[in-house]
Coordinates of C-alpha atoms and ligand atoms in Angstrom, one line a residue:
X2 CA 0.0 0.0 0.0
X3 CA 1.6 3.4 -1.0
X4 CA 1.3 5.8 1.3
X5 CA 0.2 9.4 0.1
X6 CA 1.6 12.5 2.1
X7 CA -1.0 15.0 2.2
X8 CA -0.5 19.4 2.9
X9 CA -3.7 21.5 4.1
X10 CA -3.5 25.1 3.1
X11 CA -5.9 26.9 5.1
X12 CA -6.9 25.1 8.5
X13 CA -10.0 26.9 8.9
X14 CA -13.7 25.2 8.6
X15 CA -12.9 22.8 5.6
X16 CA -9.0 22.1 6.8
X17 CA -10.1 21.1 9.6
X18 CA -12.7 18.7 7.9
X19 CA -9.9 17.2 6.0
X20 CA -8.2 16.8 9.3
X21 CA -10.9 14.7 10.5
X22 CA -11.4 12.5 7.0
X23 CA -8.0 11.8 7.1
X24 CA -7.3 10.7 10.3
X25 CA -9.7 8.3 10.4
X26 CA -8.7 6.4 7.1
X27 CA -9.1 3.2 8.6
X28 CA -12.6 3.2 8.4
X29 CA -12.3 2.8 4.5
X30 CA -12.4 -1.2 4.2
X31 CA -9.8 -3.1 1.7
X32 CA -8.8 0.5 0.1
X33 CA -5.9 0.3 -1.8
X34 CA -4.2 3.7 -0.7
X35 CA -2.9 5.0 2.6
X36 CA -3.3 8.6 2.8
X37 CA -1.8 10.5 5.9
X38 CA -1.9 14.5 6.7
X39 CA 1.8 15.5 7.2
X40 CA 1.9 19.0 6.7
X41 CA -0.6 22.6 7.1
X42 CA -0.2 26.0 6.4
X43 CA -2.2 29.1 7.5
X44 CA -1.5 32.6 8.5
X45 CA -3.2 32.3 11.4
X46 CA -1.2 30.5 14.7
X47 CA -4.3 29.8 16.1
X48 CA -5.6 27.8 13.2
X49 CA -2.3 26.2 12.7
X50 CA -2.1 25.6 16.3
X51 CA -5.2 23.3 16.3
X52 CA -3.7 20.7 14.0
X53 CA -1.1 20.5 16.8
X54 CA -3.3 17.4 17.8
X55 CA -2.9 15.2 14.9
X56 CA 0.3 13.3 15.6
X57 CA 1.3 12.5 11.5
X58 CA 1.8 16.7 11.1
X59 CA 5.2 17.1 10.7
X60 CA 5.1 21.0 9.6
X61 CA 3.1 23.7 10.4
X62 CA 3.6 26.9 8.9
X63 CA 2.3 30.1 8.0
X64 CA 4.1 30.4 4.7
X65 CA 2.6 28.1 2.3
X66 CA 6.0 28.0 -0.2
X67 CA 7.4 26.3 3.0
X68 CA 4.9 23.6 2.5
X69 CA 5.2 23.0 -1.2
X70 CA 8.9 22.7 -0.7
X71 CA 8.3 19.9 1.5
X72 CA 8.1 16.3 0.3
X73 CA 3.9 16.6 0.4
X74 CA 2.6 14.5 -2.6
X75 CA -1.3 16.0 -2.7
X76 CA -2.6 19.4 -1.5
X77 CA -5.7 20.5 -0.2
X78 CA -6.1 24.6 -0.5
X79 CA -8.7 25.6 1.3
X80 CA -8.8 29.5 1.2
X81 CA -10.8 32.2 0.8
X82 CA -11.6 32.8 -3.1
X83 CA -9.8 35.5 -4.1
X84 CA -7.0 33.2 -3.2
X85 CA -7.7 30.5 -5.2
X86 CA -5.7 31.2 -8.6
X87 CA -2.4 32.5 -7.0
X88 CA -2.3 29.6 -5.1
X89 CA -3.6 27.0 -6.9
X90 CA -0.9 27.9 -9.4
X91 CA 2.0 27.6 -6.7
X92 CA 0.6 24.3 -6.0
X93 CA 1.3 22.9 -9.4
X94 CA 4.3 24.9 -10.2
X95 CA 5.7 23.4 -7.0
X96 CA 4.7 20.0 -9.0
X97 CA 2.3 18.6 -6.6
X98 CA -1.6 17.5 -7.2
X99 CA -4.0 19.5 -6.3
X100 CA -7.6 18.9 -4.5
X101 CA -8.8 22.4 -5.1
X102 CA -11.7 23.8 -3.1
X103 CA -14.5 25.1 -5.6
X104 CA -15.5 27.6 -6.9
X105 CA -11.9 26.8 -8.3
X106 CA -10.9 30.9 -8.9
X107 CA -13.0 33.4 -8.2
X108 CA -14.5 33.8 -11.5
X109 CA -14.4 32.4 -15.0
X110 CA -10.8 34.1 -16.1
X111 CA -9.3 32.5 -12.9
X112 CA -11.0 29.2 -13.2
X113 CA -9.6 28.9 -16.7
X114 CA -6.4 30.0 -15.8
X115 CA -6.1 27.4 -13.2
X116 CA -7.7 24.5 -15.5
X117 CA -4.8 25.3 -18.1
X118 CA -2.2 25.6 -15.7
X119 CA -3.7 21.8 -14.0
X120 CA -3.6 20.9 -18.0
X121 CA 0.0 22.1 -18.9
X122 CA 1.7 21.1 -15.8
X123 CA -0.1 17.2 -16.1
X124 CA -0.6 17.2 -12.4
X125 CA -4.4 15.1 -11.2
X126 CA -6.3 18.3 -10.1
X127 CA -10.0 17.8 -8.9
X128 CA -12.5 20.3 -6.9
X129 CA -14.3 19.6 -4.2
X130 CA -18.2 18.3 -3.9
X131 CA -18.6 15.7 -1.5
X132 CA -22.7 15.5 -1.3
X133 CA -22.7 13.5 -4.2
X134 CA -21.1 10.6 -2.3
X135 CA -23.9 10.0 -0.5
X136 CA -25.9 6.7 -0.6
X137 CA -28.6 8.7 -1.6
X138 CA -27.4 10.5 -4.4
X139 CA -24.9 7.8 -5.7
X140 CA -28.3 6.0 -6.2
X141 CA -30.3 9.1 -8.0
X142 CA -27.3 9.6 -10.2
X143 CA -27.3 5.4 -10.8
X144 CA -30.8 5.8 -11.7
X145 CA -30.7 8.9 -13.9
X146 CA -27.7 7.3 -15.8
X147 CA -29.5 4.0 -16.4
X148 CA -31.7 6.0 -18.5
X149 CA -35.0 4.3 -17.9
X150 CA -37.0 7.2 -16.6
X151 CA -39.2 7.5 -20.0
X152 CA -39.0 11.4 -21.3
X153 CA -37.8 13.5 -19.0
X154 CA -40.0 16.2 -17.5
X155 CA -37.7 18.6 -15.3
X156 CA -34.7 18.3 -13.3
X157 CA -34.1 20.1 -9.6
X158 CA -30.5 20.8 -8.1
X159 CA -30.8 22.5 -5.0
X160 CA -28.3 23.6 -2.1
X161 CA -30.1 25.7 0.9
X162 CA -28.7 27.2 3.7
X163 CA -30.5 29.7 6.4
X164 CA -28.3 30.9 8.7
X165 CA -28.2 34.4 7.0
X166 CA -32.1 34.6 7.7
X167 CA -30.7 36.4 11.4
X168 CA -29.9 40.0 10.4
X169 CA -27.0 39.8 13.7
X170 CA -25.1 37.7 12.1
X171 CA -21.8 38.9 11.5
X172 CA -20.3 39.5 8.4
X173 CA -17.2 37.5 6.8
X174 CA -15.5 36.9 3.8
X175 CA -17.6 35.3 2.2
X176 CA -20.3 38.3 1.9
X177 CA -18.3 40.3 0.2
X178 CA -17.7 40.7 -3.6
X179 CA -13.7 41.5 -2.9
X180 CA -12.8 38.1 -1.4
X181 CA -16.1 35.9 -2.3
X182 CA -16.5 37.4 -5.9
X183 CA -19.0 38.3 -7.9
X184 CA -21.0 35.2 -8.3
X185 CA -22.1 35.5 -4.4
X186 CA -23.7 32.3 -3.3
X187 CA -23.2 30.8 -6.5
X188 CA -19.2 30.3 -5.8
X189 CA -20.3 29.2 -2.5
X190 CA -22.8 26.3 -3.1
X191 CA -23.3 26.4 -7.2
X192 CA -20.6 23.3 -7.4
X193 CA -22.5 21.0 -5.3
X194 CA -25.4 21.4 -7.6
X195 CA -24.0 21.2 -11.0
X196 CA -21.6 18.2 -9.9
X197 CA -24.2 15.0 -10.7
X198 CA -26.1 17.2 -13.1
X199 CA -23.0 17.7 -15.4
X200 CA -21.5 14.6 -14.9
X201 CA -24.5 12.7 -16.5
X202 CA -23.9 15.4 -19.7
X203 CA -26.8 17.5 -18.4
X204 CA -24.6 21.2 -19.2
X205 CA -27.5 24.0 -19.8
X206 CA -27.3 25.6 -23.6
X207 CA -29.1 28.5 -22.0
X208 CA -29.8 29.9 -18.4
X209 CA -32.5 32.9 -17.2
X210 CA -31.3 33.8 -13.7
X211 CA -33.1 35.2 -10.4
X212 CA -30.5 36.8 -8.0
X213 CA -31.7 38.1 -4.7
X214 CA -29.3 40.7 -2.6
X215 CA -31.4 40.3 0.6
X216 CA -29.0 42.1 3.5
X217 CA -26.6 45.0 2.3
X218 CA -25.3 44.9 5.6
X219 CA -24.2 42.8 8.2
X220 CA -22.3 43.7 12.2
X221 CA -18.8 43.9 11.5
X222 CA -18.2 42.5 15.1
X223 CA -16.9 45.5 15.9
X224 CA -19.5 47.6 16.7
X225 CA -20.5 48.7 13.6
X226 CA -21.6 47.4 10.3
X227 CA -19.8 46.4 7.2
X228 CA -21.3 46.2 3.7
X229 CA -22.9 42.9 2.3
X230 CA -22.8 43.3 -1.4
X231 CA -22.4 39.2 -2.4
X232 CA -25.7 37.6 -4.1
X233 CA -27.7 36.2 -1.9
X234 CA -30.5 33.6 -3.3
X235 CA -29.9 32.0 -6.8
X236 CA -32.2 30.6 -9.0
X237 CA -31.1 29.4 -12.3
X238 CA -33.8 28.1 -14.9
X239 CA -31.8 26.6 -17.6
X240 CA -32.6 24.1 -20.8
X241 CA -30.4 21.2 -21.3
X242 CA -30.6 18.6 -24.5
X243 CA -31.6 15.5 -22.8
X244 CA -32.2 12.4 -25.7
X245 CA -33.5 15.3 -28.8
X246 CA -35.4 17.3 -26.1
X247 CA -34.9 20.4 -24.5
X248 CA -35.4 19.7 -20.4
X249 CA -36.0 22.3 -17.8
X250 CA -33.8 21.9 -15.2
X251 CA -33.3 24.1 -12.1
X252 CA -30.5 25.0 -10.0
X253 CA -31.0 26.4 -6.9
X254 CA -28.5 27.7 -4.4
X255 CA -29.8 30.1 -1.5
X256 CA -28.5 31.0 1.8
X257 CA -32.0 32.5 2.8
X258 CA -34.1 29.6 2.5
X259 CA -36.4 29.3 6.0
X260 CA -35.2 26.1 7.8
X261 CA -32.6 24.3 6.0
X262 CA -29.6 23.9 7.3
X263 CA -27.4 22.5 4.7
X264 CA -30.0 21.0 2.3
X265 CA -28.6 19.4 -0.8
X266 CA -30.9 18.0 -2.9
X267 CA -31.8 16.2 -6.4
X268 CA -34.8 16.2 -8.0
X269 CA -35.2 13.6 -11.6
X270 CA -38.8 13.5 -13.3
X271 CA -39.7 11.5 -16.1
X272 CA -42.7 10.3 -17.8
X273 CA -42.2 6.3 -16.7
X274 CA -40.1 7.2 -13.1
X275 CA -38.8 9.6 -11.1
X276 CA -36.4 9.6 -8.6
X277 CA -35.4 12.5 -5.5
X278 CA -33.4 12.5 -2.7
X279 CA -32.5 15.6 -0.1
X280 CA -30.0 15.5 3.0
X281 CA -33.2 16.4 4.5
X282 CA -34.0 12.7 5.1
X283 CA -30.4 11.1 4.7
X284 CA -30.9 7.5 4.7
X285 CA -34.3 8.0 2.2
X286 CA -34.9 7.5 -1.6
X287 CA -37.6 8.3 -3.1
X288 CA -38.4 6.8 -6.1
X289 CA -41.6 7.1 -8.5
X290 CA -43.2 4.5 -10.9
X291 CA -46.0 4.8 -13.2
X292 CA -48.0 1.5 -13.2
X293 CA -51.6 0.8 -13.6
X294 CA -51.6 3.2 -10.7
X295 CA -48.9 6.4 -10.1
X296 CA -46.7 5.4 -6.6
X297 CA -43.9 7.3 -4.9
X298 CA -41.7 4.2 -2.5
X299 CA -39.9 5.4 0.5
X300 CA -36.6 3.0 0.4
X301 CA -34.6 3.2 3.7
X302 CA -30.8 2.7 2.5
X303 CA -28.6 2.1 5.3
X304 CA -24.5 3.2 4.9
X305 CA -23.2 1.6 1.1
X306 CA -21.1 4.5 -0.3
X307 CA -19.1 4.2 -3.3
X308 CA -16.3 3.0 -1.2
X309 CA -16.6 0.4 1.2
X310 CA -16.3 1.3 5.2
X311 CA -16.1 -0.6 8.1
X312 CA -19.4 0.7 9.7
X313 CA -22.7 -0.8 9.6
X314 CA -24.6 -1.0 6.5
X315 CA -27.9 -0.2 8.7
X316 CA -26.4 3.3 9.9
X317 CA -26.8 6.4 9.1
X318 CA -24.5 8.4 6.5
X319 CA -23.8 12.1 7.1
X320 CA -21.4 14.9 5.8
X321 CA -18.0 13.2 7.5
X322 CA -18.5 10.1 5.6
X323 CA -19.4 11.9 2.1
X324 CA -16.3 14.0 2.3
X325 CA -14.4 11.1 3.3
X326 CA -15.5 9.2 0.7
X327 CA -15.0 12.0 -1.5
X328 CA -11.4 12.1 -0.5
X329 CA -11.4 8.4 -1.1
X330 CA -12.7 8.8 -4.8
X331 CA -9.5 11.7 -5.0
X332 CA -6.8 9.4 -4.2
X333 CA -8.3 5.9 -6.0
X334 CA -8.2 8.3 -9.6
X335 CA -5.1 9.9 -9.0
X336 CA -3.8 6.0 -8.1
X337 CA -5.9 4.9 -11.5
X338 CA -8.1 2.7 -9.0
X339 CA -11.1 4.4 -9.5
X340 CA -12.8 1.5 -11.9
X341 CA -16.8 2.2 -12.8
X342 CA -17.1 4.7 -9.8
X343 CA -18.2 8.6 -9.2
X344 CA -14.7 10.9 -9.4
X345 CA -14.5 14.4 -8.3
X346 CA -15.3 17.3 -10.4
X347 CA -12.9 17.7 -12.8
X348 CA -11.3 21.0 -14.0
X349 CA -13.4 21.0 -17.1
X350 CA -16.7 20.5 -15.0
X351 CA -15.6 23.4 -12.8
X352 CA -14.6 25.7 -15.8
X353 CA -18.4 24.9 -17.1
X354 CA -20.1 25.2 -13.5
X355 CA -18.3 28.9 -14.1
X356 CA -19.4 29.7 -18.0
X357 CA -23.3 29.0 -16.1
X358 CA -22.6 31.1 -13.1
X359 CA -20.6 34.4 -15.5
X360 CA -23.7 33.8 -17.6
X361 CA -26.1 33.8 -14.8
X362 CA -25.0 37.3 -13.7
X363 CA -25.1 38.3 -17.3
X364 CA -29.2 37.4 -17.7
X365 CA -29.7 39.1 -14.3
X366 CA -28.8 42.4 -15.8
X367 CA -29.8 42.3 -18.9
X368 CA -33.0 40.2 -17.7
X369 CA -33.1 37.6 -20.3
X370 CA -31.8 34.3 -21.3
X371 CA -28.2 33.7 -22.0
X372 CA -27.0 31.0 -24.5
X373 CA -23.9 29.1 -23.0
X374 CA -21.4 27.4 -25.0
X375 CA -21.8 24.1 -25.8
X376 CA -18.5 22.1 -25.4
Ligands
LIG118 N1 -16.8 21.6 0.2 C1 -17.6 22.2 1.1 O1 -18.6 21.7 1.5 C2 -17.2 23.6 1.6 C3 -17.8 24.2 2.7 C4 -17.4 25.4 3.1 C5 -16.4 26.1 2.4 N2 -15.8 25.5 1.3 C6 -14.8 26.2 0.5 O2 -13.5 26.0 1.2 C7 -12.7 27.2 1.1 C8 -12.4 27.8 2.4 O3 -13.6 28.0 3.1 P1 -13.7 27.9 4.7 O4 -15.1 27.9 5.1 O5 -12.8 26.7 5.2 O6 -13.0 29.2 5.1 P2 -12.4 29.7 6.6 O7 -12.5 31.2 6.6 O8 -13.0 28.9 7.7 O9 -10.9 29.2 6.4 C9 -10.0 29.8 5.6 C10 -8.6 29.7 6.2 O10 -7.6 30.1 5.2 C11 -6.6 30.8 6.0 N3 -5.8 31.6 5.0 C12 -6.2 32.7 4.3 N4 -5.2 33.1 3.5 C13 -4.2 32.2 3.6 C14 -2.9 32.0 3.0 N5 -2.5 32.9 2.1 N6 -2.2 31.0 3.4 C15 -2.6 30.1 4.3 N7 -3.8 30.2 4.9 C16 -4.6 31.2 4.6 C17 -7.4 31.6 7.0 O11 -6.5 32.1 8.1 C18 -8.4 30.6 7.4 O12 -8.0 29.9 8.5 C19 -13.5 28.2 0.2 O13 -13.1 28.0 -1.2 C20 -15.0 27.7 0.4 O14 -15.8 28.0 -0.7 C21 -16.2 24.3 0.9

C-alpha cells in the first residue's frame, strides 16, 4: 500500500474537515491507498495551532511556499476565493496534485487560468463536492444514468442554507464581492449542484437567472456594520438537451431559504419514473413508478457509499463520511483505481459550473436568457 503524504492550506472550517477524513482512514475497508496529513499551512497561529493534535503533522507553517517545498505528494487549498488562482498555481508549479476547493478561482478568467495551468503542468487536479457521495445521491445519479425514466420532465439541483435569515449575524469573507467574488452564493454552493447534473452530460445551452441581494449589511463585530454586497438567493432556470429534447432543469442555491440547514438536494422526473433524494432525510430514496396506478416508494438505505467502510450498513451516513468518501474517490483516480465509480469534479466541469454562473450574472442584468457554449 503506498502511502500518500497529504499538505492542508488553510486550516479553517474545511481544513479542519480534512483533518478529520484523514485521520480516520481506517474506516475505509480493503482501500488500496494510505493517505496520511503530514503537513498545514495558514496565516493564522491559532488555526495552525489546532492541527497541533494530529500526531502524522510534521510542519506547520504560515508560509505556504514552505509547505510546497516539503516532500507533500497532494494538496488541499482551502482559502478564501480571491486566493484561489495565486495559489492553486504555486501548488502545481511546485509539482504537486492539487484537491482544489470550488468555486476553483474566483470567477471564469481564474478558473480557466487554473484549469490550463492543471492541464499544462499534467498534475491530477479535482475540486471539491462531497454530497454527491452519499448513498442517496450515488443512487439518483445510478438511476438517472441507467436511462429508464421515459422522457424526462424537469430536473431540480438544489443547495439551501439559512443561517443568514438572522440579520446579527456577523459578516465575513464570504459576503463580500472582494474576497467571495461576484457570483455571491453561486461560488459558494453552485458546485454542489451542478456536480451530478453535469456529470450525467446534463450542461444547460441556456440559463435565465433570479438573484436576490437580501441584507446589504451585516455587524462587523466590531461595533458597527460592514457592507454585504455578495448575491444572496440563486435561482437558475436553464434548458439542457436530454435524448433530442430540451429539459428544464433548475439549480437552486440560497443561503435565505427558511429552515434548512445544509440542504442538498436532487430532484429527476420523467414520464415512466422519477427519482429525489435531499440531505433532509439522509438514509431515504424516493423513487416514482408509473403503473396501472402512479406510486412514490420510501426506500430506507442504510450506509453503502461508493467505497466500502467498516461501519454498519444499517447506519446512518452524514457529511463526514461523504467528504471522506470524497477524499477516497480523490486518491483511487489519482492512483488509477477508480474502476466504474463517481470521481470528483474535474477541472473542465468546474470551468463549465463557471461559463453557467458568469452567464447567470449576465441574464440578471440584462433580464433575459443567455446561450452558454456548448463544449
Ligand atoms: N466543500 C464544502 O462543503 C465547503 C464548505 C465550506 C467552504 N468551502 C470552501 O472552502 C474554502 C475555504 O472555506 P472555509 O469555510 O474553510 O473558510 P475559513 O475562513 O473557515 O478558512 C480559511 C482559512 O484560510 C486561511 N488563509 C487565508 N489566507 C491564507 C494564505 N495565504 N495561506 C494560508 N492560509 C490562509 C485563513 O486564516 C483561514 O483559517 C472556500 O473555497 C470555500 O468555498 C467548501
Amino acid at each position: 500500500m503506498g502511502k500518500v503524504k497529504i499538505g492542508i492550506i488553510g486550516g479553517g472550517l474545511m481544513g479542519r474537515e480534512v483533518a478529520s477524513a484523514l485521520s480516520r482512514w481506517f474506516v475505509l475497508d480493503n482501500y488500496p491507498v494510505q493517505a496520511e496529513l503530514v503537513a498545514v499551512c495558514d496565516l493564522v497561529d491559532q488555526q495552525r495551532e489546532w492541527f497541533r493534535q494530529i500526531p502524522t503533522v510534521k510542519l506547520l507553517t504560515a508560509n505556504h511556499r514552505e509547505l510546497l517545498a516539503s516532500d507533500v505528494d497532494v494538496v488541499y487549498v482551502a482559502v478564501p476565493h480571491h486566493l484561489h488562482e495565486a495559489l492553486y498555481l504555486d501548488v502545481l508549479g511546485a509539482g504537486k496534485d492539487l484537491l482544489a476547493e470550488k468555486p476553483f478561482g474566483i470567477d471564469l478568467p481564474a478558473a480557466c487560468s487554473i484549469a490550463a495551468a492543471a492541464k499544462a503542468s499534467g498534475r491530477f487536479v479535482r475540486c471539491s463536492s462531497e454530497f454527491p457521495f452519499l448513498p442517496g445521491a450515488q443512487r439518483a445519479y445510478q438511476i438517472a444514468r441507467a436511462g429508464k425514466l421515459g422522457k424526462l420532465l424537469e430536473i431540480h439541483s438544489c443547495f439551501h442554507h439559512s443561517s443568514d435569515l438572522d440579520p446579527t449575524k456577523p459578516v465575513n469573507w464570504k459576503r463580500q464581492v472582494k474576497t467571495c467574488g461576484g457570483i455571491g452564493v453561486m461560488g459558494d454552493l453552485g458546485m454542489h449542484t451542478i456536480h451530478i447534473p453535469f456529470r450525467l452530460g446534463w450542461k444547460p445551452k441556456r440559463v435565465y437567472a433570479q438573484l436576490q441581494k437580501i441584507y446589504h449589511e451585516r455587524p462587523d463585530g466590531k461595533g458597527g456594520l460592514a457592507p454585504c454586497d455578495t448575491w444572496d438567493n440563486a435561482m437558475l432556470h436553464t434548458e439542457v438537451d436530454i435524448d433530442g429534447a430540451e429539459v428544464p432543469a433548475r439549480f437552486e442555491m440560497k443561503r435565505l431559504a427558511p429552515s434548512e440547514t445544509n440542504t442538498w438536494s436532487i430532484e429527476i422526473l420523467g414520464t415512466d419514473g422519477g427519482v429525489k433524494y435531499s440531505t433532509k432525510e439522509p438514509k431515504t430514496l424516493w423513487t416514482f413508478q408509473r403503473g396501472k396506478e402512479q406510486s412514490w416508494q420510501r426506500t430506507d438505505l442504510g450506509f453503502h457509499g461508493p467505497f466500502p467502510t467498516i461501519t454498519g450498513g444499517i447506519f446512518e451516513p452524514g457529511f463526514p463520511d461523504c467528504f471522506l468518501q470524497m477524499w477516497a474517490a480523490f486518491l483511487a483516480e489519482r492512483a488509477g483505481k477508480l474502476e466504474n465509480r463517481f470521481g470528483c469534479v474535474t477541472p473542465d466541469e468546474a470551468v463549465s459550473s463557471h461559463e453557467l454562473f458568469a452567464a447567470a450574472l449576465l441574464s440578471q442584468a440584462e433580464k433575459r436568457a443567455i446561450e452558454l457554449p456548448q463544449r
